[in-house]
Amino acid sequence: MELDLQSTVKLNNGVRMPRLGLGVFRAPRGEVTRAAVSAALAAGYRHIDTARIYGNERDVGLAVRESGLPREEIFVTTKLWNEDQGHDSTLRACERSLKDLGLEYVDLYLVHWPVPGRRLESWRALEQLLSDGKCRAIGVSNFLEHHLDELLGRAKVVPAVNQVEQHPFLYQPSLLRYCADKGIAVEAYSPLTKGLRLGDPRVVELARKHGKSPAQVLIRWCLQHDMVVIPKSVHEARIRENASVFDFTLSPEEMRRLDGLNENLYTGWDPTDVP
């Protein structure tokens, strides 16, 4: 699979989504986030992922608008937070996010968490937002198979994306197969394990072999599993490093070795026990 920084995946509604993006989870609001997004766009990124709960939508939107790039060239994702779930409150939350971003639409709007008793009404609202042109695609985040089963039993629109934590230390092939079978693209967040496993000797060994950093190996692993991936950094050098993953390939044996590192390591939220 020949990939570069401009490579995209075609979502189930025909929208093209860049395979590599910048995540801004916990990026401080203000100049830090604005500078990180500006650096990413200058480096060739065309995909920025934020969320209402991150508190930095304004800064993301400002950097996008100041970039000088045509709006249609930048793929912007934001997410519906838990306390805003429900039909009418979801519609209001999306309007607030658009106002803060300073954008007329987002490219992808996600239900951030499978809140019991509210997620189906939230999804109904996302379908309306899609129809109204407030977003180009809709999806979910942190949904496992049983959450998706419930949703697909009621949904008029199949989610375009499921954004979940994925890396070799949290490898869920059954979820990946499920999403592939349903035409749902998988997007990996926290692909660098929030730094917890970057020093793992097995990853370090592969990185040395390829003349790359451990972070680049983990990002490449996601790409070769056909995932969209959104590593987070606020440092320009790291942002550029994280994009320099298209000039090497992990062999099938190396991929199998990385797959074998799974230890069900959730570095953030674990939705396993959410009914």
PDB file of N, CA, C and O in Angstrom, residues 106-156:
ATOM      1  N   VAL A 106     -18.384  21.168   9.775  1.00  0.00           N
ATOM      2  CA  VAL A 106     -17.224  20.327  10.068  1.00  0.00           C
ATOM      3  C   VAL A 106     -17.255  19.151   9.104  1.00  0.00           C
ATOM      4  O   VAL A 106     -18.304  18.775   8.584  1.00  0.00           O
ATOM      5  N   ASP A 107     -16.100  18.587   8.858  1.00  0.00           N
ATOM      6  CA  ASP A 107     -16.032  17.464   7.938  1.00  0.00           C
ATOM      7  C   ASP A 107     -16.486  16.167   8.591  1.00  0.00           C
ATOM      8  O   ASP A 107     -17.011  15.282   7.917  1.00  0.00           O
ATOM      9  N   LEU A 108     -16.291  16.070   9.903  1.00  0.00           N
ATOM     10  CA  LEU A 108     -16.699  14.865  10.629  1.00  0.00           C
ATOM     11  C   LEU A 108     -17.142  15.263  12.034  1.00  0.00           C
ATOM     12  O   LEU A 108     -16.429  15.985  12.733  1.00  0.00           O
ATOM     13  N   TYR A 109     -18.326  14.810  12.421  1.00  0.00           N
ATOM     14  CA  TYR A 109     -18.848  15.051  13.765  1.00  0.00           C
ATOM     15  C   TYR A 109     -19.064  13.697  14.423  1.00  0.00           C
ATOM     16  O   TYR A 109     -19.724  12.819  13.855  1.00  0.00           O
ATOM     17  N   LEU A 110     -18.483  13.519  15.602  1.00  0.00           N
ATOM     18  CA  LEU A 110     -18.497  12.225  16.279  1.00  0.00           C
ATOM     19  C   LEU A 110     -19.247  12.286  17.607  1.00  0.00           C
ATOM     20  O   LEU A 110     -19.137  13.271  18.344  1.00  0.00           O
ATOM     21  N   VAL A 111     -19.957  11.209  17.930  1.00  0.00           N
ATOM     22  CA  VAL A 111     -20.450  10.987  19.292  1.00  0.00           C
ATOM     23  C   VAL A 111     -19.245  10.507  20.099  1.00  0.00           C
ATOM     24  O   VAL A 111     -18.684   9.450  19.820  1.00  0.00           O
ATOM     25  N   HIS A 112     -18.834  11.287  21.094  1.00  0.00           N
ATOM     26  CA  HIS A 112     -17.553  11.064  21.757  1.00  0.00           C
ATOM     27  C   HIS A 112     -17.519   9.793  22.608  1.00  0.00           C
ATOM     28  O   HIS A 112     -16.458   9.204  22.815  1.00  0.00           O
ATOM     29  N   TRP A 113     -18.670   9.377  23.131  1.00  0.00           N
ATOM     30  CA  TRP A 113     -18.709   8.261  24.088  1.00  0.00           C
ATOM     31  C   TRP A 113     -20.080   7.609  24.020  1.00  0.00           C
ATOM     32  O   TRP A 113     -21.091   8.312  23.867  1.00  0.00           O
ATOM     33  N   PRO A 114     -20.164   6.288  24.164  1.00  0.00           N
ATOM     34  CA  PRO A 114     -21.458   5.598  24.078  1.00  0.00           C
ATOM     35  C   PRO A 114     -22.275   5.739  25.378  1.00  0.00           C
ATOM     36  O   PRO A 114     -22.415   4.784  26.148  1.00  0.00           O
ATOM     37  N   VAL A 115     -22.819   6.931  25.609  1.00  0.00           N
ATOM     38  CA  VAL A 115     -23.566   7.192  26.844  1.00  0.00           C
ATOM     39  C   VAL A 115     -24.859   6.373  26.841  1.00  0.00           C
ATOM     40  O   VAL A 115     -25.709   6.562  25.956  1.00  0.00           O
ATOM     41  N   PRO A 116     -25.041   5.481  27.799  1.00  0.00           N
ATOM     42  CA  PRO A 116     -26.255   4.650  27.828  1.00  0.00           C
ATOM     43  C   PRO A 116     -27.509   5.510  27.943  1.00  0.00           C
ATOM     44  O   PRO A 116     -27.547   6.494  28.669  1.00  0.00           O
ATOM     45  N   GLY A 117     -28.532   5.123  27.184  1.00  0.00           N
ATOM     46  CA  GLY A 117     -29.811   5.798  27.268  1.00  0.00           C
ATOM     47  C   GLY A 117     -29.899   7.095  26.492  1.00  0.00           C
ATOM     48  O   GLY A 117     -30.991   7.660  26.365  1.00  0.00           O
ATOM     49  N   ARG A 118     -28.769   7.570  25.972  1.00  0.00           N
ATOM     50  CA  ARG A 118     -28.787   8.855  25.262  1.00  0.00           C
ATOM     51  C   ARG A 118     -28.149   8.774  23.879  1.00  0.00           C
ATOM     52  O   ARG A 118     -28.392   9.637  23.032  1.00  0.00           O
ATOM     53  N   ARG A 119     -27.344   7.765  23.655  1.00  0.00           N
ATOM     54  CA  ARG A 119     -26.570   7.732  22.414  1.00  0.00           C
ATOM     55  C   ARG A 119     -27.451   7.571  21.171  1.00  0.00           C
ATOM     56  O   ARG A 119     -27.111   8.103  20.108  1.00  0.00           O
ATOM     57  N   LEU A 120     -28.561   6.861  21.278  1.00  0.00           N
ATOM     58  CA  LEU A 120     -29.406   6.686  20.101  1.00  0.00           C
ATOM     59  C   LEU A 120     -30.087   7.988  19.699  1.00  0.00           C
ATOM     60  O   LEU A 120     -30.193   8.307  18.504  1.00  0.00           O
ATOM     61  N   GLU A 121     -30.557   8.762  20.686  1.00  0.00           N
ATOM     62  CA  GLU A 121     -31.148  10.055  20.382  1.00  0.00           C
ATOM     63  C   GLU A 121     -30.085  11.017  19.836  1.00  0.00           C
ATOM     64  O   GLU A 121     -30.360  11.830  18.953  1.00  0.00           O
ATOM     65  N   SER A 122     -28.880  10.909  20.378  1.00  0.00           N
ATOM     66  CA  SER A 122     -27.782  11.728  19.863  1.00  0.00           C
ATOM     67  C   SER A 122     -27.521  11.396  18.402  1.00  0.00           C
ATOM     68  O   SER A 122     -27.319  12.303  17.572  1.00  0.00           O
ATOM     69  N   TRP A 123     -27.536  10.110  18.081  1.00  0.00           N
ATOM     70  CA  TRP A 123     -27.279   9.707  16.698  1.00  0.00           C
ATOM     71  C   TRP A 123     -28.371  10.216  15.760  1.00  0.00           C
ATOM     72  O   TRP A 123     -28.094  10.649  14.632  1.00  0.00           O
ATOM     73  N   ARG A 124     -29.613  10.192  16.213  1.00  0.00           N
ATOM     74  CA  ARG A 124     -30.706  10.719  15.403  1.00  0.00           C
ATOM     75  C   ARG A 124     -30.467  12.192  15.074  1.00  0.00           C
ATOM     76  O   ARG A 124     -30.724  12.654  13.960  1.00  0.00           O
ATOM     77  N   ALA A 125     -29.925  12.920  16.066  1.00  0.00           N
ATOM     78  CA  ALA A 125     -29.607  14.334  15.829  1.00  0.00           C
ATOM     79  C   ALA A 125     -28.450  14.475  14.838  1.00  0.00           C
ATOM     80  O   ALA A 125     -28.461  15.363  13.977  1.00  0.00           O
ATOM     81  N   LEU A 126     -27.441  13.594  14.940  1.00  0.00           N
ATOM     82  CA  LEU A 126     -26.332  13.661  13.986  1.00  0.00           C
ATOM     83  C   LEU A 126     -26.817  13.394  12.567  1.00  0.00           C
ATOM     84  O   LEU A 126     -26.341  14.028  11.613  1.00  0.00           O
ATOM     85  N   GLU A 127     -27.751  12.481  12.421  1.00  0.00           N
ATOM     86  CA  GLU A 127     -28.308  12.241  11.083  1.00  0.00           C
ATOM     87  C   GLU A 127     -28.982  13.500  10.544  1.00  0.00           C
ATOM     88  O   GLU A 127     -28.874  13.804   9.353  1.00  0.00           O
ATOM     89  N   GLN A 128     -29.651  14.233  11.429  1.00  0.00           N
ATOM     90  CA  GLN A 128     -30.279  15.489  11.004  1.00  0.00           C
ATOM     91  C   GLN A 128     -29.229  16.524  10.631  1.00  0.00           C
ATOM     92  O   GLN A 128     -29.354  17.228   9.632  1.00  0.00           O
ATOM     93  N   LEU A 129     -28.153  16.619  11.429  1.00  0.00           N
ATOM     94  CA  LEU A 129     -27.076  17.568  11.139  1.00  0.00           C
ATOM     95  C   LEU A 129     -26.418  17.255   9.800  1.00  0.00           C
ATOM     96  O   LEU A 129     -26.066  18.163   9.036  1.00  0.00           O
ATOM     97  N   LEU A 130     -26.255  15.976   9.518  1.00  0.00           N
ATOM     98  CA  LEU A 130     -25.698  15.563   8.231  1.00  0.00           C
ATOM     99  C   LEU A 130     -26.618  16.009   7.099  1.00  0.00           C
ATOM    100  O   LEU A 130     -26.161  16.573   6.090  1.00  0.00           O
ATOM    101  N   SER A 131     -27.905  15.769   7.263  1.00  0.00           N
ATOM    102  CA  SER A 131     -28.881  16.162   6.244  1.00  0.00           C
ATOM    103  C   SER A 131     -28.908  17.669   6.042  1.00  0.00           C
ATOM    104  O   SER A 131     -29.088  18.156   4.915  1.00  0.00           O
ATOM    105  N   ASP A 132     -28.687  18.414   7.134  1.00  0.00           N
ATOM    106  CA  ASP A 132     -28.730  19.878   7.079  1.00  0.00           C
ATOM    107  C   ASP A 132     -27.430  20.501   6.585  1.00  0.00           C
ATOM    108  O   ASP A 132     -27.336  21.730   6.476  1.00  0.00           O
ATOM    109  N   GLY A 133     -26.415  19.684   6.331  1.00  0.00           N
ATOM    110  CA  GLY A 133     -25.156  20.198   5.813  1.00  0.00           C
ATOM    111  C   GLY A 133     -24.236  20.791   6.861  1.00  0.00           C
ATOM    112  O   GLY A 133     -23.250  21.465   6.521  1.00  0.00           O
ATOM    113  N   LYS A 134     -24.503  20.525   8.142  1.00  0.00           N
ATOM    114  CA  LYS A 134     -23.632  21.024   9.213  1.00  0.00           C
ATOM    115  C   LYS A 134     -22.360  20.194   9.333  1.00  0.00           C
ATOM    116  O   LYS A 134     -21.380  20.625   9.947  1.00  0.00           O
ATOM    117  N   CYS A 135     -22.392  18.982   8.788  1.00  0.00           N
ATOM    118  CA  CYS A 135     -21.203  18.125   8.764  1.00  0.00           C
ATOM    119  C   CYS A 135     -21.247  17.296   7.489  1.00  0.00           C
ATOM    120  O   CYS A 135     -22.322  17.006   6.954  1.00  0.00           O
ATOM    121  N   ARG A 136     -20.085  16.922   7.007  1.00  0.00           N
ATOM    122  CA  ARG A 136     -20.002  16.151   5.766  1.00  0.00           C
ATOM    123  C   ARG A 136     -20.066  14.657   6.017  1.00  0.00           C
ATOM    124  O   ARG A 136     -20.372  13.871   5.120  1.00  0.00           O
ATOM    125  N   ALA A 137     -19.738  14.248   7.245  1.00  0.00           N
ATOM    126  CA  ALA A 137     -19.802  12.840   7.634  1.00  0.00           C
ATOM    127  C   ALA A 137     -20.033  12.778   9.134  1.00  0.00           C
ATOM    128  O   ALA A 137     -19.687  13.711   9.872  1.00  0.00           O
ATOM    129  N   ILE A 138     -20.619  11.684   9.594  1.00  0.00           N
ATOM    130  CA  ILE A 138     -20.875  11.493  11.016  1.00  0.00           C
ATOM    131  C   ILE A 138     -20.342  10.136  11.444  1.00  0.00           C
ATOM    132  O   ILE A 138     -20.260   9.197  10.653  1.00  0.00           O
ATOM    133  N   GLY A 139     -19.968  10.062  12.719  1.00  0.00           N
ATOM    134  CA  GLY A 139     -19.425   8.818  13.231  1.00  0.00           C
ATOM    135  C   GLY A 139     -19.479   8.776  14.739  1.00  0.00           C
ATOM    136  O   GLY A 139     -20.147   9.580  15.389  1.00  0.00           O
ATOM    137  N   VAL A 140     -18.739   7.827  15.285  1.00  0.00           N
ATOM    138  CA  VAL A 140     -18.746   7.589  16.722  1.00  0.00           C
ATOM    139  C   VAL A 140     -17.312   7.456  17.219  1.00  0.00           C
ATOM    140  O   VAL A 140     -16.369   7.308  16.442  1.00  0.00           O
ATOM    141  N   SER A 141     -17.174   7.487  18.530  1.00  0.00           N
ATOM    142  CA  SER A 141     -15.862   7.318  19.157  1.00  0.00           C
ATOM    143  C   SER A 141     -16.023   6.454  20.397  1.00  0.00           C
ATOM    144  O   SER A 141     -17.010   6.596  21.129  1.00  0.00           O
ATOM    145  N   ASN A 142     -15.098   5.549  20.605  1.00  0.00           N
ATOM    146  CA  ASN A 142     -15.094   4.661  21.774  1.00  0.00           C
ATOM    147  C   ASN A 142     -16.248   3.672  21.765  1.00  0.00           C
ATOM    148  O   ASN A 142     -16.662   3.176  22.817  1.00  0.00           O
ATOM    149  N   PHE A 143     -16.761   3.347  20.596  1.00  0.00           N
ATOM    150  CA  PHE A 143     -17.817   2.347  20.474  1.00  0.00           C
ATOM    151  C   PHE A 143     -17.193   0.981  20.194  1.00  0.00           C
ATOM    152  O   PHE A 143     -16.359   0.849  19.291  1.00  0.00           O
ATOM    153  N   LEU A 144     -17.621  -0.018  20.936  1.00  0.00           N
ATOM    154  CA  LEU A 144     -17.215  -1.400  20.693  1.00  0.00           C
ATOM    155  C   LEU A 144     -18.336  -2.120  19.941  1.00  0.00           C
ATOM    156  O   LEU A 144     -19.367  -1.530  19.613  1.00  0.00           O
ATOM    157  N   GLU A 145     -18.147  -3.410  19.672  1.00  0.00           N
ATOM    158  CA  GLU A 145     -19.099  -4.122  18.823  1.00  0.00           C
ATOM    159  C   GLU A 145     -20.528  -4.058  19.359  1.00  0.00           C
ATOM    160  O   GLU A 145     -21.480  -3.854  18.588  1.00  0.00           O
ATOM    161  N   HIS A 146     -20.701  -4.245  20.664  1.00  0.00           N
ATOM    162  CA  HIS A 146     -22.081  -4.278  21.172  1.00  0.00           C
ATOM    163  C   HIS A 146     -22.743  -2.906  21.091  1.00  0.00           C
ATOM    164  O   HIS A 146     -23.954  -2.817  20.882  1.00  0.00           O
ATOM    165  N   HIS A 147     -21.959  -1.841  21.212  1.00  0.00           N
ATOM    166  CA  HIS A 147     -22.525  -0.505  21.028  1.00  0.00           C
ATOM    167  C   HIS A 147     -22.925  -0.295  19.566  1.00  0.00           C
ATOM    168  O   HIS A 147     -23.976   0.303  19.270  1.00  0.00           O
ATOM    169  N   LEU A 148     -22.077  -0.751  18.666  1.00  0.00           N
ATOM    170  CA  LEU A 148     -22.363  -0.596  17.241  1.00  0.00           C
ATOM    171  C   LEU A 148     -23.546  -1.448  16.816  1.00  0.00           C
ATOM    172  O   LEU A 148     -24.375  -1.023  15.997  1.00  0.00           O
ATOM    173  N   ASP A 149     -23.658  -2.652  17.379  1.00  0.00           N
ATOM    174  CA  ASP A 149     -24.810  -3.502  17.076  1.00  0.00           C
ATOM    175  C   ASP A 149     -26.114  -2.782  17.407  1.00  0.00           C
ATOM    176  O   ASP A 149     -27.061  -2.780  16.612  1.00  0.00           O
ATOM    177  N   GLU A 150     -26.163  -2.186  18.590  1.00  0.00           N
ATOM    178  CA  GLU A 150     -27.361  -1.464  19.005  1.00  0.00           C
ATOM    179  C   GLU A 150     -27.647  -0.309  18.051  1.00  0.00           C
ATOM    180  O   GLU A 150     -28.787  -0.107  17.605  1.00  0.00           O
ATOM    181  N   LEU A 151     -26.604   0.459  17.739  1.00  0.00           N
ATOM    182  CA  LEU A 151     -26.780   1.632  16.892  1.00  0.00           C
ATOM    183  C   LEU A 151     -27.240   1.240  15.498  1.00  0.00           C
ATOM    184  O   LEU A 151     -28.170   1.837  14.934  1.00  0.00           O
ATOM    185  N   LEU A 152     -26.602   0.240  14.916  1.00  0.00           N
ATOM    186  CA  LEU A 152     -26.938  -0.149  13.549  1.00  0.00           C
ATOM    187  C   LEU A 152     -28.353  -0.718  13.447  1.00  0.00           C
ATOM    188  O   LEU A 152     -28.968  -0.679  12.377  1.00  0.00           O
ATOM    189  N   GLY A 153     -28.869  -1.211  14.555  1.00  0.00           N
ATOM    190  CA  GLY A 153     -30.238  -1.710  14.562  1.00  0.00           C
ATOM    191  C   GLY A 153     -31.273  -0.607  14.457  1.00  0.00           C
ATOM    192  O   GLY A 153     -32.443  -0.870  14.141  1.00  0.00           O
ATOM    193  N   ARG A 154     -30.860   0.634  14.711  1.00  0.00           N
ATOM    194  CA  ARG A 154     -31.788   1.773  14.711  1.00  0.00           C
ATOM    195  C   ARG A 154     -31.406   2.874  13.724  1.00  0.00           C
ATOM    196  O   ARG A 154     -32.236   3.703  13.370  1.00  0.00           O
ATOM    197  N   ALA A 155     -30.172   2.886  13.311  1.00  0.00           N
ATOM    198  CA  ALA A 155     -29.667   4.007  12.518  1.00  0.00           C
ATOM    199  C   ALA A 155     -30.186   3.982  11.089  1.00  0.00           C
ATOM    200  O   ALA A 155     -30.359   2.920  10.485  1.00  0.00           O
ATOM    201  N   LYS A 156     -30.424   5.179  10.547  1.00  0.00           N
ATOM    202  CA  LYS A 156     -30.705   5.332   9.128  1.00  0.00           C
ATOM    203  C   LYS A 156     -29.413   5.500   8.338  1.00  0.00           C
ATOM    204  O   LYS A 156     -29.342   5.179   7.159  1.00  0.00           O
TER     205      LYS A 156
END
